[in-house]
Amino acid sequence: MTAVTDATFEAEVLKSDKPVLVDFWAEWCGPCRQVAPILDEIAGAHGDKMNFVKLNIDENPVTPSTYRVTGIPTINVYQGGEVVRTIVGARPKAAILKELEGLI
């Protein structure tokens, strides 16, 4: 998964012509480390239909604040510059895929 920053978020996420899944995470977050390999698997299987990126909230505090990300991991899916799905907390692969139905 590609890393995005506060500086690149608009160009890479909001202006993307494909839906974009953004994983808001931090180095110290245990549940974030649990969900990362699951998201990598989903990205490998569905990367043609959706872009998958991650944003480190410690290094990029502006974007999480803008989108009211208060707990991590938070997974937001953006389409047409808007949040269309939000998943908070570590979830199993099947639950994440169910949330993404209709997008991938």
Short mmCIF file of C-alpha atoms in Angstrom, two decimals:
data_model
loop_
_atom_site.label_atom_id
_atom_site.label_comp_id
_atom_site.label_asym_id
_atom_site.label_seq_id
_atom_site.Cartn_x
_atom_site.Cartn_y
_atom_site.Cartn_z
CA MET A 1 0.00 0.00 0.00
CA THR A 2 1.27 3.43 -0.94
CA ALA A 3 1.74 6.05 1.76
CA VAL A 4 -0.03 9.39 1.37
CA THR A 5 0.58 12.58 3.34
CA ASP A 6 -1.35 15.71 4.20
CA ALA A 7 0.34 17.29 1.18
CA THR A 8 -0.58 14.54 -1.31
CA PHE A 9 -4.01 13.55 0.07
CA GLU A 10 -6.10 15.78 -2.17
CA ALA A 11 -4.37 14.75 -5.40
CA GLU A 12 -4.08 11.03 -4.64
CA VAL A 13 -7.35 10.45 -2.79
CA LEU A 14 -9.94 13.17 -3.30
CA LYS A 15 -9.24 13.68 -7.02
CA SER A 16 -8.84 9.99 -7.90
CA ASP A 17 -11.15 8.65 -10.60
CA LYS A 18 -11.31 5.29 -8.74
CA PRO A 19 -12.54 4.73 -5.18
CA VAL A 20 -9.68 4.99 -2.68
CA LEU A 21 -9.41 3.07 0.59
CA VAL A 22 -7.38 5.03 3.15
CA ASP A 23 -5.96 3.24 6.18
CA PHE A 24 -5.41 5.79 8.98
CA TRP A 25 -2.76 4.21 11.23
CA ALA A 26 0.18 4.83 13.58
CA GLU A 27 3.41 2.95 14.32
CA TRP A 28 2.46 2.33 17.98
CA CYS A 29 -1.03 0.96 17.20
CA GLY A 30 -1.31 -2.81 17.73
CA PRO A 31 -4.69 -3.24 15.99
CA CYS A 32 -3.29 -1.26 13.03
CA ARG A 33 -0.54 -3.86 12.68
CA GLN A 34 -3.20 -6.61 12.79
CA VAL A 35 -5.26 -5.12 9.98
CA ALA A 36 -2.34 -4.10 7.70
CA PRO A 37 -1.69 -7.59 6.20
CA ILE A 38 -5.44 -8.05 5.62
CA LEU A 39 -5.59 -4.76 3.69
CA ASP A 40 -2.49 -5.79 1.71
CA GLU A 41 -4.29 -9.02 0.70
CA ILE A 42 -7.44 -7.17 -0.32
CA ALA A 43 -5.35 -4.62 -2.26
CA GLY A 44 -3.60 -7.45 -4.09
CA ALA A 45 -6.92 -8.98 -5.12
CA HIS A 46 -8.87 -5.78 -5.90
CA GLY A 47 -6.24 -3.15 -6.72
CA ASP A 48 -7.60 -2.88 -10.27
CA LYS A 49 -10.97 -1.55 -9.02
CA MET A 50 -9.86 0.56 -6.06
CA ASN A 51 -6.69 2.31 -4.90
CA PHE A 52 -5.33 1.41 -1.47
CA VAL A 53 -3.24 3.88 0.53
CA LYS A 54 -2.22 4.46 4.13
CA LEU A 55 -1.77 7.66 6.12
CA ASN A 56 0.34 7.84 9.28
CA ILE A 57 -1.66 10.04 11.67
CA ASP A 58 1.37 11.00 13.76
CA GLU A 59 3.30 12.34 10.76
CA ASN A 60 0.20 13.86 9.09
CA PRO A 61 -2.17 15.34 11.69
CA VAL A 62 -4.17 17.66 9.41
CA THR A 63 -6.07 15.11 7.31
CA PRO A 64 -7.26 12.91 10.22
CA SER A 65 -8.46 16.03 12.01
CA THR A 66 -10.32 17.22 8.90
CA TYR A 67 -12.17 13.88 8.64
CA ARG A 68 -12.70 13.53 12.41
CA VAL A 69 -10.62 10.38 12.72
CA THR A 70 -10.54 9.91 16.49
CA GLY A 71 -9.69 6.21 16.81
CA ILE A 72 -7.36 4.01 14.83
CA PRO A 73 -7.32 1.96 12.81
CA THR A 74 -9.92 3.85 10.83
CA ILE A 75 -10.49 2.86 7.22
CA ASN A 76 -12.28 5.41 5.06
CA VAL A 77 -13.27 4.81 1.46
CA TYR A 78 -13.44 7.95 -0.66
CA GLN A 79 -15.28 8.21 -3.96
CA GLY A 80 -15.69 11.44 -5.87
CA GLY A 81 -13.96 13.34 -3.06
CA GLU A 82 -16.46 12.16 -0.41
CA VAL A 83 -16.31 9.52 2.34
CA VAL A 84 -18.62 6.67 1.26
CA ARG A 85 -17.63 4.04 3.86
CA THR A 86 -16.00 4.13 7.29
CA ILE A 87 -14.71 1.14 9.25
CA VAL A 88 -13.34 1.80 12.75
CA GLY A 89 -11.24 -0.78 14.57
CA ALA A 90 -9.51 -3.96 13.48
CA ARG A 91 -11.89 -6.29 11.67
CA PRO A 92 -11.44 -9.71 10.08
CA LYS A 93 -11.01 -9.91 6.32
CA ALA A 94 -14.58 -11.12 5.72
CA ALA A 95 -16.04 -8.13 7.62
CA ILE A 96 -13.91 -5.65 5.67
CA LEU A 97 -14.87 -7.25 2.35
CA LYS A 98 -18.55 -7.09 3.33
CA GLU A 99 -18.20 -3.34 4.01
CA LEU A 100 -16.59 -2.89 0.58
CA GLU A 101 -19.39 -4.68 -1.31
CA GLY A 102 -20.57 -2.66 -4.25
CA LEU A 103 -17.26 -0.79 -4.47
CA ILE A 104 -14.97 -3.65 -5.51
#
